[in-house]
Amino acid sequence: MSEEQFTNWSMGILLTGLIIFMGFIIYDLGKKSNAGKTGMIALFIVLGFGVVGFVFKNVLVEFILLK
């Protein structure tokens, strides 16, 4: 396995784990602050926008580089 292959695999696996962990952190933050249903939805939308933006940026970069 080359270094490039290892980097691609590890980035995919570790970033997926990080995104799942960030979802748990957002959930825990809402639970500890007694945010309720509406507050929890707002937390996931607002704080989840950063994760969605990061993933979307990577998809766009890959799409542009493939052309």
JSON list of N, CA and C in Angstrom, two decimals:
[
{"chain": "A", "resi": 1, "resn": "MET", "atom": "N", "xyz": [0.86, -1.18, 0.00]},
{"chain": "A", "resi": 1, "resn": "MET", "atom": "CA", "xyz": [0.00, 0.00, 0.00]},
{"chain": "A", "resi": 1, "resn": "MET", "atom": "C", "xyz": [0.90, 1.23, 0.00]},
{"chain": "A", "resi": 2, "resn": "SER", "atom": "N", "xyz": [0.63, 2.13, -0.92]},
{"chain": "A", "resi": 2, "resn": "SER", "atom": "CA", "xyz": [1.46, 3.33, -1.02]},
{"chain": "A", "resi": 2, "resn": "SER", "atom": "C", "xyz": [0.99, 4.37, 0.00]},
{"chain": "A", "resi": 3, "resn": "GLU", "atom": "N", "xyz": [1.79, 5.39, 0.16]},
{"chain": "A", "resi": 3, "resn": "GLU", "atom": "CA", "xyz": [1.45, 6.46, 1.11]},
{"chain": "A", "resi": 3, "resn": "GLU", "atom": "C", "xyz": [0.19, 7.19, 0.68]},
{"chain": "A", "resi": 4, "resn": "GLU", "atom": "N", "xyz": [0.01, 7.37, -0.62]},
{"chain": "A", "resi": 4, "resn": "GLU", "atom": "CA", "xyz": [-1.18, 8.06, -1.13]},
{"chain": "A", "resi": 4, "resn": "GLU", "atom": "C", "xyz": [-2.45, 7.26, -0.84]},
{"chain": "A", "resi": 5, "resn": "GLN", "atom": "N", "xyz": [-2.39, 5.95, -1.04]},
{"chain": "A", "resi": 5, "resn": "GLN", "atom": "CA", "xyz": [-3.53, 5.10, -0.74]},
{"chain": "A", "resi": 5, "resn": "GLN", "atom": "C", "xyz": [-3.85, 5.11, 0.74]},
{"chain": "A", "resi": 6, "resn": "PHE", "atom": "N", "xyz": [-2.82, 5.02, 1.57]},
{"chain": "A", "resi": 6, "resn": "PHE", "atom": "CA", "xyz": [-3.03, 5.06, 3.01]},
{"chain": "A", "resi": 6, "resn": "PHE", "atom": "C", "xyz": [-3.66, 6.38, 3.44]},
{"chain": "A", "resi": 7, "resn": "THR", "atom": "N", "xyz": [-3.19, 7.48, 2.88]},
{"chain": "A", "resi": 7, "resn": "THR", "atom": "CA", "xyz": [-3.74, 8.80, 3.22]},
{"chain": "A", "resi": 7, "resn": "THR", "atom": "C", "xyz": [-5.19, 8.90, 2.81]},
{"chain": "A", "resi": 8, "resn": "ASN", "atom": "N", "xyz": [-5.52, 8.43, 1.62]},
{"chain": "A", "resi": 8, "resn": "ASN", "atom": "CA", "xyz": [-6.91, 8.48, 1.16]},
{"chain": "A", "resi": 8, "resn": "ASN", "atom": "C", "xyz": [-7.82, 7.64, 2.04]},
{"chain": "A", "resi": 9, "resn": "TRP", "atom": "N", "xyz": [-7.40, 6.44, 2.38]},
{"chain": "A", "resi": 9, "resn": "TRP", "atom": "CA", "xyz": [-8.21, 5.58, 3.25]},
{"chain": "A", "resi": 9, "resn": "TRP", "atom": "C", "xyz": [-8.37, 6.18, 4.65]},
{"chain": "A", "resi": 10, "resn": "SER", "atom": "N", "xyz": [-7.26, 6.61, 5.22]},
{"chain": "A", "resi": 10, "resn": "SER", "atom": "CA", "xyz": [-7.32, 7.11, 6.60]},
{"chain": "A", "resi": 10, "resn": "SER", "atom": "C", "xyz": [-8.12, 8.40, 6.68]},
{"chain": "A", "resi": 11, "resn": "MET", "atom": "N", "xyz": [-8.00, 9.28, 5.69]},
{"chain": "A", "resi": 11, "resn": "MET", "atom": "CA", "xyz": [-8.79, 10.52, 5.71]},
{"chain": "A", "resi": 11, "resn": "MET", "atom": "C", "xyz": [-10.27, 10.21, 5.61]},
{"chain": "A", "resi": 12, "resn": "GLY", "atom": "N", "xyz": [-10.63, 9.28, 4.76]},
{"chain": "A", "resi": 12, "resn": "GLY", "atom": "CA", "xyz": [-12.04, 8.91, 4.63]},
{"chain": "A", "resi": 12, "resn": "GLY", "atom": "C", "xyz": [-12.60, 8.32, 5.91]},
{"chain": "A", "resi": 13, "resn": "ILE", "atom": "N", "xyz": [-11.86, 7.43, 6.51]},
{"chain": "A", "resi": 13, "resn": "ILE", "atom": "CA", "xyz": [-12.33, 6.76, 7.73]},
{"chain": "A", "resi": 13, "resn": "ILE", "atom": "C", "xyz": [-12.34, 7.73, 8.91]},
{"chain": "A", "resi": 14, "resn": "LEU", "atom": "N", "xyz": [-11.25, 8.46, 9.10]},
{"chain": "A", "resi": 14, "resn": "LEU", "atom": "CA", "xyz": [-11.15, 9.34, 10.26]},
{"chain": "A", "resi": 14, "resn": "LEU", "atom": "C", "xyz": [-12.08, 10.54, 10.16]},
{"chain": "A", "resi": 15, "resn": "LEU", "atom": "N", "xyz": [-12.26, 11.09, 8.96]},
{"chain": "A", "resi": 15, "resn": "LEU", "atom": "CA", "xyz": [-13.20, 12.21, 8.82]},
{"chain": "A", "resi": 15, "resn": "LEU", "atom": "C", "xyz": [-14.63, 11.77, 9.05]},
{"chain": "A", "resi": 16, "resn": "THR", "atom": "N", "xyz": [-14.96, 10.56, 8.60]},
{"chain": "A", "resi": 16, "resn": "THR", "atom": "CA", "xyz": [-16.30, 10.03, 8.88]},
{"chain": "A", "resi": 16, "resn": "THR", "atom": "C", "xyz": [-16.51, 9.88, 10.38]},
{"chain": "A", "resi": 17, "resn": "GLY", "atom": "N", "xyz": [-15.51, 9.36, 11.06]},
{"chain": "A", "resi": 17, "resn": "GLY", "atom": "CA", "xyz": [-15.60, 9.23, 12.52]},
{"chain": "A", "resi": 17, "resn": "GLY", "atom": "C", "xyz": [-15.71, 10.58, 13.20]},
{"chain": "A", "resi": 18, "resn": "LEU", "atom": "N", "xyz": [-14.98, 11.56, 12.72]},
{"chain": "A", "resi": 18, "resn": "LEU", "atom": "CA", "xyz": [-15.04, 12.90, 13.30]},
{"chain": "A", "resi": 18, "resn": "LEU", "atom": "C", "xyz": [-16.42, 13.52, 13.10]},
{"chain": "A", "resi": 19, "resn": "ILE", "atom": "N", "xyz": [-17.01, 13.35, 11.94]},
{"chain": "A", "resi": 19, "resn": "ILE", "atom": "CA", "xyz": [-18.33, 13.90, 11.67]},
{"chain": "A", "resi": 19, "resn": "ILE", "atom": "C", "xyz": [-19.38, 13.23, 12.57]},
{"chain": "A", "resi": 20, "resn": "ILE", "atom": "N", "xyz": [-19.28, 11.92, 12.75]},
{"chain": "A", "resi": 20, "resn": "ILE", "atom": "CA", "xyz": [-20.20, 11.21, 13.65]},
{"chain": "A", "resi": 20, "resn": "ILE", "atom": "C", "xyz": [-20.02, 11.70, 15.08]},
{"chain": "A", "resi": 21, "resn": "PHE", "atom": "N", "xyz": [-18.76, 11.88, 15.51]},
{"chain": "A", "resi": 21, "resn": "PHE", "atom": "CA", "xyz": [-18.48, 12.37, 16.85]},
{"chain": "A", "resi": 21, "resn": "PHE", "atom": "C", "xyz": [-19.03, 13.79, 17.05]},
{"chain": "A", "resi": 22, "resn": "MET", "atom": "N", "xyz": [-18.91, 14.63, 16.03]},
{"chain": "A", "resi": 22, "resn": "MET", "atom": "CA", "xyz": [-19.46, 15.99, 16.12]},
{"chain": "A", "resi": 22, "resn": "MET", "atom": "C", "xyz": [-20.98, 15.96, 16.23]},
{"chain": "A", "resi": 23, "resn": "GLY", "atom": "N", "xyz": [-21.62, 15.01, 15.56]},
{"chain": "A", "resi": 23, "resn": "GLY", "atom": "CA", "xyz": [-23.07, 14.83, 15.71]},
{"chain": "A", "resi": 23, "resn": "GLY", "atom": "C", "xyz": [-23.42, 14.46, 17.14]},
{"chain": "A", "resi": 24, "resn": "PHE", "atom": "N", "xyz": [-22.63, 13.59, 17.76]},
{"chain": "A", "resi": 24, "resn": "PHE", "atom": "CA", "xyz": [-22.86, 13.23, 19.16]},
{"chain": "A", "resi": 24, "resn": "PHE", "atom": "C", "xyz": [-22.66, 14.45, 20.07]},
{"chain": "A", "resi": 25, "resn": "ILE", "atom": "N", "xyz": [-21.66, 15.26, 19.79]},
{"chain": "A", "resi": 25, "resn": "ILE", "atom": "CA", "xyz": [-21.40, 16.46, 20.60]},
{"chain": "A", "resi": 25, "resn": "ILE", "atom": "C", "xyz": [-22.58, 17.42, 20.51]},
{"chain": "A", "resi": 26, "resn": "ILE", "atom": "N", "xyz": [-23.12, 17.61, 19.31]},
{"chain": "A", "resi": 26, "resn": "ILE", "atom": "CA", "xyz": [-24.28, 18.49, 19.14]},
{"chain": "A", "resi": 26, "resn": "ILE", "atom": "C", "xyz": [-25.47, 17.94, 19.90]},
{"chain": "A", "resi": 27, "resn": "TYR", "atom": "N", "xyz": [-25.70, 16.64, 19.82]},
{"chain": "A", "resi": 27, "resn": "TYR", "atom": "CA", "xyz": [-26.80, 16.01, 20.55]},
{"chain": "A", "resi": 27, "resn": "TYR", "atom": "C", "xyz": [-26.64, 16.19, 22.06]},
{"chain": "A", "resi": 28, "resn": "ASP", "atom": "N", "xyz": [-25.42, 15.94, 22.53]},
{"chain": "A", "resi": 28, "resn": "ASP", "atom": "CA", "xyz": [-25.15, 16.06, 23.97]},
{"chain": "A", "resi": 28, "resn": "ASP", "atom": "C", "xyz": [-25.32, 17.50, 24.44]},
{"chain": "A", "resi": 29, "resn": "LEU", "atom": "N", "xyz": [-24.89, 18.45, 23.63]},
{"chain": "A", "resi": 29, "resn": "LEU", "atom": "CA", "xyz": [-25.06, 19.86, 23.97]},
{"chain": "A", "resi": 29, "resn": "LEU", "atom": "C", "xyz": [-26.53, 20.22, 24.10]},
{"chain": "A", "resi": 30, "resn": "GLY", "atom": "N", "xyz": [-27.35, 19.75, 23.18]},
{"chain": "A", "resi": 30, "resn": "GLY", "atom": "CA", "xyz": [-28.78, 20.01, 23.25]},
{"chain": "A", "resi": 30, "resn": "GLY", "atom": "C", "xyz": [-29.43, 19.33, 24.44]},
{"chain": "A", "resi": 31, "resn": "LYS", "atom": "N", "xyz": [-29.00, 18.12, 24.75]},
{"chain": "A", "resi": 31, "resn": "LYS", "atom": "CA", "xyz": [-29.58, 17.38, 25.88]},
{"chain": "A", "resi": 31, "resn": "LYS", "atom": "C", "xyz": [-29.22, 18.03, 27.21]},
{"chain": "A", "resi": 32, "resn": "LYS", "atom": "N", "xyz": [-27.97, 18.44, 27.37]},
{"chain": "A", "resi": 32, "resn": "LYS", "atom": "CA", "xyz": [-27.53, 19.05, 28.62]},
{"chain": "A", "resi": 32, "resn": "LYS", "atom": "C", "xyz": [-28.13, 20.44, 28.83]},
{"chain": "A", "resi": 33, "resn": "SER", "atom": "N", "xyz": [-28.45, 21.13, 27.74]},
{"chain": "A", "resi": 33, "resn": "SER", "atom": "CA", "xyz": [-29.01, 22.48, 27.88]},
{"chain": "A", "resi": 33, "resn": "SER", "atom": "C", "xyz": [-30.54, 22.47, 27.91]},
{"chain": "A", "resi": 34, "resn": "ASN", "atom": "N", "xyz": [-31.15, 21.28, 27.92]},
{"chain": "A", "resi": 34, "resn": "ASN", "atom": "CA", "xyz": [-32.61, 21.15, 27.92]},
{"chain": "A", "resi": 34, "resn": "ASN", "atom": "C", "xyz": [-33.23, 21.97, 26.79]},
{"chain": "A", "resi": 35, "resn": "ALA", "atom": "N", "xyz": [-32.71, 21.79, 25.58]},
{"chain": "A", "resi": 35, "resn": "ALA", "atom": "CA", "xyz": [-33.12, 22.59, 24.44]},
{"chain": "A", "resi": 35, "resn": "ALA", "atom": "C", "xyz": [-34.52, 22.24, 23.94]},
{"chain": "A", "resi": 36, "resn": "GLY", "atom": "N", "xyz": [-35.01, 21.06, 24.20]},
{"chain": "A", "resi": 36, "resn": "GLY", "atom": "CA", "xyz": [-36.30, 20.66, 23.68]},
{"chain": "A", "resi": 36, "resn": "GLY", "atom": "C", "xyz": [-36.18, 20.24, 22.23]},
{"chain": "A", "resi": 37, "resn": "LYS", "atom": "N", "xyz": [-37.34, 19.90, 21.65]},
{"chain": "A", "resi": 37, "resn": "LYS", "atom": "CA", "xyz": [-37.35, 19.39, 20.28]},
{"chain": "A", "resi": 37, "resn": "LYS", "atom": "C", "xyz": [-36.96, 20.47, 19.27]},
{"chain": "A", "resi": 38, "resn": "THR", "atom": "N", "xyz": [-37.56, 21.65, 19.40]},
{"chain": "A", "resi": 38, "resn": "THR", "atom": "CA", "xyz": [-37.27, 22.74, 18.46]},
{"chain": "A", "resi": 38, "resn": "THR", "atom": "C", "xyz": [-35.82, 23.21, 18.61]},
{"chain": "A", "resi": 39, "resn": "GLY", "atom": "N", "xyz": [-35.35, 23.32, 19.83]},
{"chain": "A", "resi": 39, "resn": "GLY", "atom": "CA", "xyz": [-33.97, 23.74, 20.06]},
{"chain": "A", "resi": 39, "resn": "GLY", "atom": "C", "xyz": [-32.97, 22.74, 19.52]},
{"chain": "A", "resi": 40, "resn": "MET", "atom": "N", "xyz": [-33.29, 21.45, 19.65]},
{"chain": "A", "resi": 40, "resn": "MET", "atom": "CA", "xyz": [-32.40, 20.40, 19.15]},
{"chain": "A", "resi": 40, "resn": "MET", "atom": "C", "xyz": [-32.33, 20.46, 17.62]},
{"chain": "A", "resi": 41, "resn": "ILE", "atom": "N", "xyz": [-33.48, 20.68, 16.98]},
{"chain": "A", "resi": 41, "resn": "ILE", "atom": "CA", "xyz": [-33.49, 20.81, 15.53]},
{"chain": "A", "resi": 41, "resn": "ILE", "atom": "C", "xyz": [-32.67, 22.02, 15.10]},
{"chain": "A", "resi": 42, "resn": "ALA", "atom": "N", "xyz": [-32.83, 23.13, 15.81]},
{"chain": "A", "resi": 42, "resn": "ALA", "atom": "CA", "xyz": [-32.07, 24.34, 15.49]},
{"chain": "A", "resi": 42, "resn": "ALA", "atom": "C", "xyz": [-30.57, 24.11, 15.66]},
{"chain": "A", "resi": 43, "resn": "LEU", "atom": "N", "xyz": [-30.18, 23.42, 16.72]},
{"chain": "A", "resi": 43, "resn": "LEU", "atom": "CA", "xyz": [-28.77, 23.12, 16.93]},
{"chain": "A", "resi": 43, "resn": "LEU", "atom": "C", "xyz": [-28.20, 22.28, 15.79]},
{"chain": "A", "resi": 44, "resn": "PHE", "atom": "N", "xyz": [-28.93, 21.24, 15.41]},
{"chain": "A", "resi": 44, "resn": "PHE", "atom": "CA", "xyz": [-28.43, 20.38, 14.35]},
{"chain": "A", "resi": 44, "resn": "PHE", "atom": "C", "xyz": [-28.36, 21.12, 13.02]},
{"chain": "A", "resi": 45, "resn": "ILE", "atom": "N", "xyz": [-29.32, 22.00, 12.74]},
{"chain": "A", "resi": 45, "resn": "ILE", "atom": "CA", "xyz": [-29.29, 22.74, 11.49]},
{"chain": "A", "resi": 45, "resn": "ILE", "atom": "C", "xyz": [-28.13, 23.73, 11.48]},
{"chain": "A", "resi": 46, "resn": "VAL", "atom": "N", "xyz": [-28.04, 24.54, 12.53]},
{"chain": "A", "resi": 46, "resn": "VAL", "atom": "CA", "xyz": [-27.03, 25.61, 12.55]},
{"chain": "A", "resi": 46, "resn": "VAL", "atom": "C", "xyz": [-25.63, 25.05, 12.68]},
{"chain": "A", "resi": 47, "resn": "LEU", "atom": "N", "xyz": [-25.40, 24.17, 13.63]},
{"chain": "A", "resi": 47, "resn": "LEU", "atom": "CA", "xyz": [-24.06, 23.63, 13.82]},
{"chain": "A", "resi": 47, "resn": "LEU", "atom": "C", "xyz": [-23.70, 22.58, 12.77]},
{"chain": "A", "resi": 48, "resn": "GLY", "atom": "N", "xyz": [-24.71, 21.92, 12.23]},
{"chain": "A", "resi": 48, "resn": "GLY", "atom": "CA", "xyz": [-24.47, 20.95, 11.18]},
{"chain": "A", "resi": 48, "resn": "GLY", "atom": "C", "xyz": [-24.14, 21.59, 9.84]},
{"chain": "A", "resi": 49, "resn": "PHE", "atom": "N", "xyz": [-24.46, 22.89, 9.69]},
{"chain": "A", "resi": 49, "resn": "PHE", "atom": "CA", "xyz": [-24.14, 23.59, 8.45]},
{"chain": "A", "resi": 49, "resn": "PHE", "atom": "C", "xyz": [-22.63, 23.61, 8.19]},
{"chain": "A", "resi": 50, "resn": "GLY", "atom": "N", "xyz": [-21.84, 23.69, 9.24]},
{"chain": "A", "resi": 50, "resn": "GLY", "atom": "CA", "xyz": [-20.39, 23.68, 9.07]},
{"chain": "A", "resi": 50, "resn": "GLY", "atom": "C", "xyz": [-19.90, 22.37, 8.48]},
{"chain": "A", "resi": 51, "resn": "VAL", "atom": "N", "xyz": [-20.45, 21.27, 8.96]},
{"chain": "A", "resi": 51, "resn": "VAL", "atom": "CA", "xyz": [-20.06, 19.96, 8.45]},
{"chain": "A", "resi": 51, "resn": "VAL", "atom": "C", "xyz": [-20.53, 19.79, 7.01]},
{"chain": "A", "resi": 52, "resn": "VAL", "atom": "N", "xyz": [-21.76, 20.21, 6.75]},
{"chain": "A", "resi": 52, "resn": "VAL", "atom": "CA", "xyz": [-22.30, 20.10, 5.39]},
{"chain": "A", "resi": 52, "resn": "VAL", "atom": "C", "xyz": [-21.47, 20.96, 4.43]},
{"chain": "A", "resi": 53, "resn": "GLY", "atom": "N", "xyz": [-21.10, 22.15, 4.87]},
{"chain": "A", "resi": 53, "resn": "GLY", "atom": "CA", "xyz": [-20.27, 23.02, 4.04]},
{"chain": "A", "resi": 53, "resn": "GLY", "atom": "C", "xyz": [-18.92, 22.42, 3.74]},
{"chain": "A", "resi": 54, "resn": "PHE", "atom": "N", "xyz": [-18.32, 21.78, 4.73]},
{"chain": "A", "resi": 54, "resn": "PHE", "atom": "CA", "xyz": [-17.02, 21.13, 4.54]},
{"chain": "A", "resi": 54, "resn": "PHE", "atom": "C", "xyz": [-17.12, 20.00, 3.52]},
{"chain": "A", "resi": 55, "resn": "VAL", "atom": "N", "xyz": [-18.14, 19.16, 3.67]},
{"chain": "A", "resi": 55, "resn": "VAL", "atom": "CA", "xyz": [-18.33, 18.05, 2.74]},
{"chain": "A", "resi": 55, "resn": "VAL", "atom": "C", "xyz": [-18.64, 18.56, 1.34]},
{"chain": "A", "resi": 56, "resn": "PHE", "atom": "N", "xyz": [-19.49, 19.58, 1.24]},
{"chain": "A", "resi": 56, "resn": "PHE", "atom": "CA", "xyz": [-19.86, 20.15, -0.05]},
{"chain": "A", "resi": 56, "resn": "PHE", "atom": "C", "xyz": [-18.64, 20.76, -0.75]},
{"chain": "A", "resi": 57, "resn": "LYS", "atom": "N", "xyz": [-17.79, 21.42, 0.03]},
{"chain": "A", "resi": 57, "resn": "LYS", "atom": "CA", "xyz": [-16.57, 22.00, -0.54]},
{"chain": "A", "resi": 57, "resn": "LYS", "atom": "C", "xyz": [-15.68, 20.91, -1.12]},
{"chain": "A", "resi": 58, "resn": "ASN", "atom": "N", "xyz": [-15.53, 19.82, -0.42]},
{"chain": "A", "resi": 58, "resn": "ASN", "atom": "CA", "xyz": [-14.70, 18.72, -0.92]},
{"chain": "A", "resi": 58, "resn": "ASN", "atom": "C", "xyz": [-15.29, 18.09, -2.17]},
{"chain": "A", "resi": 59, "resn": "VAL", "atom": "N", "xyz": [-16.60, 17.97, -2.22]},
{"chain": "A", "resi": 59, "resn": "VAL", "atom": "CA", "xyz": [-17.25, 17.43, -3.41]},
{"chain": "A", "resi": 59, "resn": "VAL", "atom": "C", "xyz": [-17.03, 18.36, -4.59]},
{"chain": "A", "resi": 60, "resn": "LEU", "atom": "N", "xyz": [-17.18, 19.66, -4.39]},
{"chain": "A", "resi": 60, "resn": "LEU", "atom": "CA", "xyz": [-16.95, 20.62, -5.47]},
{"chain": "A", "resi": 60, "resn": "LEU", "atom": "C", "xyz": [-15.51, 20.60, -5.96]},
{"chain": "A", "resi": 61, "resn": "VAL", "atom": "N", "xyz": [-14.57, 20.53, -5.04]},
{"chain": "A", "resi": 61, "resn": "VAL", "atom": "CA", "xyz": [-13.16, 20.50, -5.43]},
{"chain": "A", "resi": 61, "resn": "VAL", "atom": "C", "xyz": [-12.88, 19.24, -6.27]},
{"chain": "A", "resi": 62, "resn": "GLU", "atom": "N", "xyz": [-13.38, 18.11, -5.84]},
{"chain": "A", "resi": 62, "resn": "GLU", "atom": "CA", "xyz": [-13.18, 16.86, -6.59]},
{"chain": "A", "resi": 62, "resn": "GLU", "atom": "C", "xyz": [-13.84, 16.96, -7.97]},
{"chain": "A", "resi": 63, "resn": "PHE", "atom": "N", "xyz": [-15.03, 17.56, -8.03]},
{"chain": "A", "resi": 63, "resn": "PHE", "atom": "CA", "xyz": [-15.75, 17.70, -9.30]},
{"chain": "A", "resi": 63, "resn": "PHE", "atom": "C", "xyz": [-14.98, 18.61, -10.26]},
{"chain": "A", "resi": 64, "resn": "ILE", "atom": "N", "xyz": [-14.43, 19.70, -9.72]},
{"chain": "A", "resi": 64, "resn": "ILE", "atom": "CA", "xyz": [-13.68, 20.64, -10.56]},
{"chain": "A", "resi": 64, "resn": "ILE", "atom": "C", "xyz": [-12.36, 20.03, -11.01]},
{"chain": "A", "resi": 65, "resn": "LEU", "atom": "N", "xyz": [-11.70, 19.28, -10.12]},
{"chain": "A", "resi": 65, "resn": "LEU", "atom": "CA", "xyz": [-10.42, 18.68, -10.48]},
{"chain": "A", "resi": 65, "resn": "LEU", "atom": "C", "xyz": [-10.58, 17.55, -11.50]},
{"chain": "A", "resi": 66, "resn": "LEU", "atom": "N", "xyz": [-11.74, 16.91, -11.52]},
{"chain": "A", "resi": 66, "resn": "LEU", "atom": "CA", "xyz": [-11.96, 15.83, -12.48]},
{"chain": "A", "resi": 66, "resn": "LEU", "atom": "C", "xyz": [-12.16, 16.35, -13.89]},
{"chain": "A", "resi": 67, "resn": "LYS", "atom": "N", "xyz": [-12.57, 17.59, -14.04]},
{"chain": "A", "resi": 67, "resn": "LYS", "atom": "CA", "xyz": [-12.78, 18.15, -15.38]},
{"chain": "A", "resi": 67, "resn": "LYS", "atom": "C", "xyz": [-11.50, 18.60, -16.01]}
]
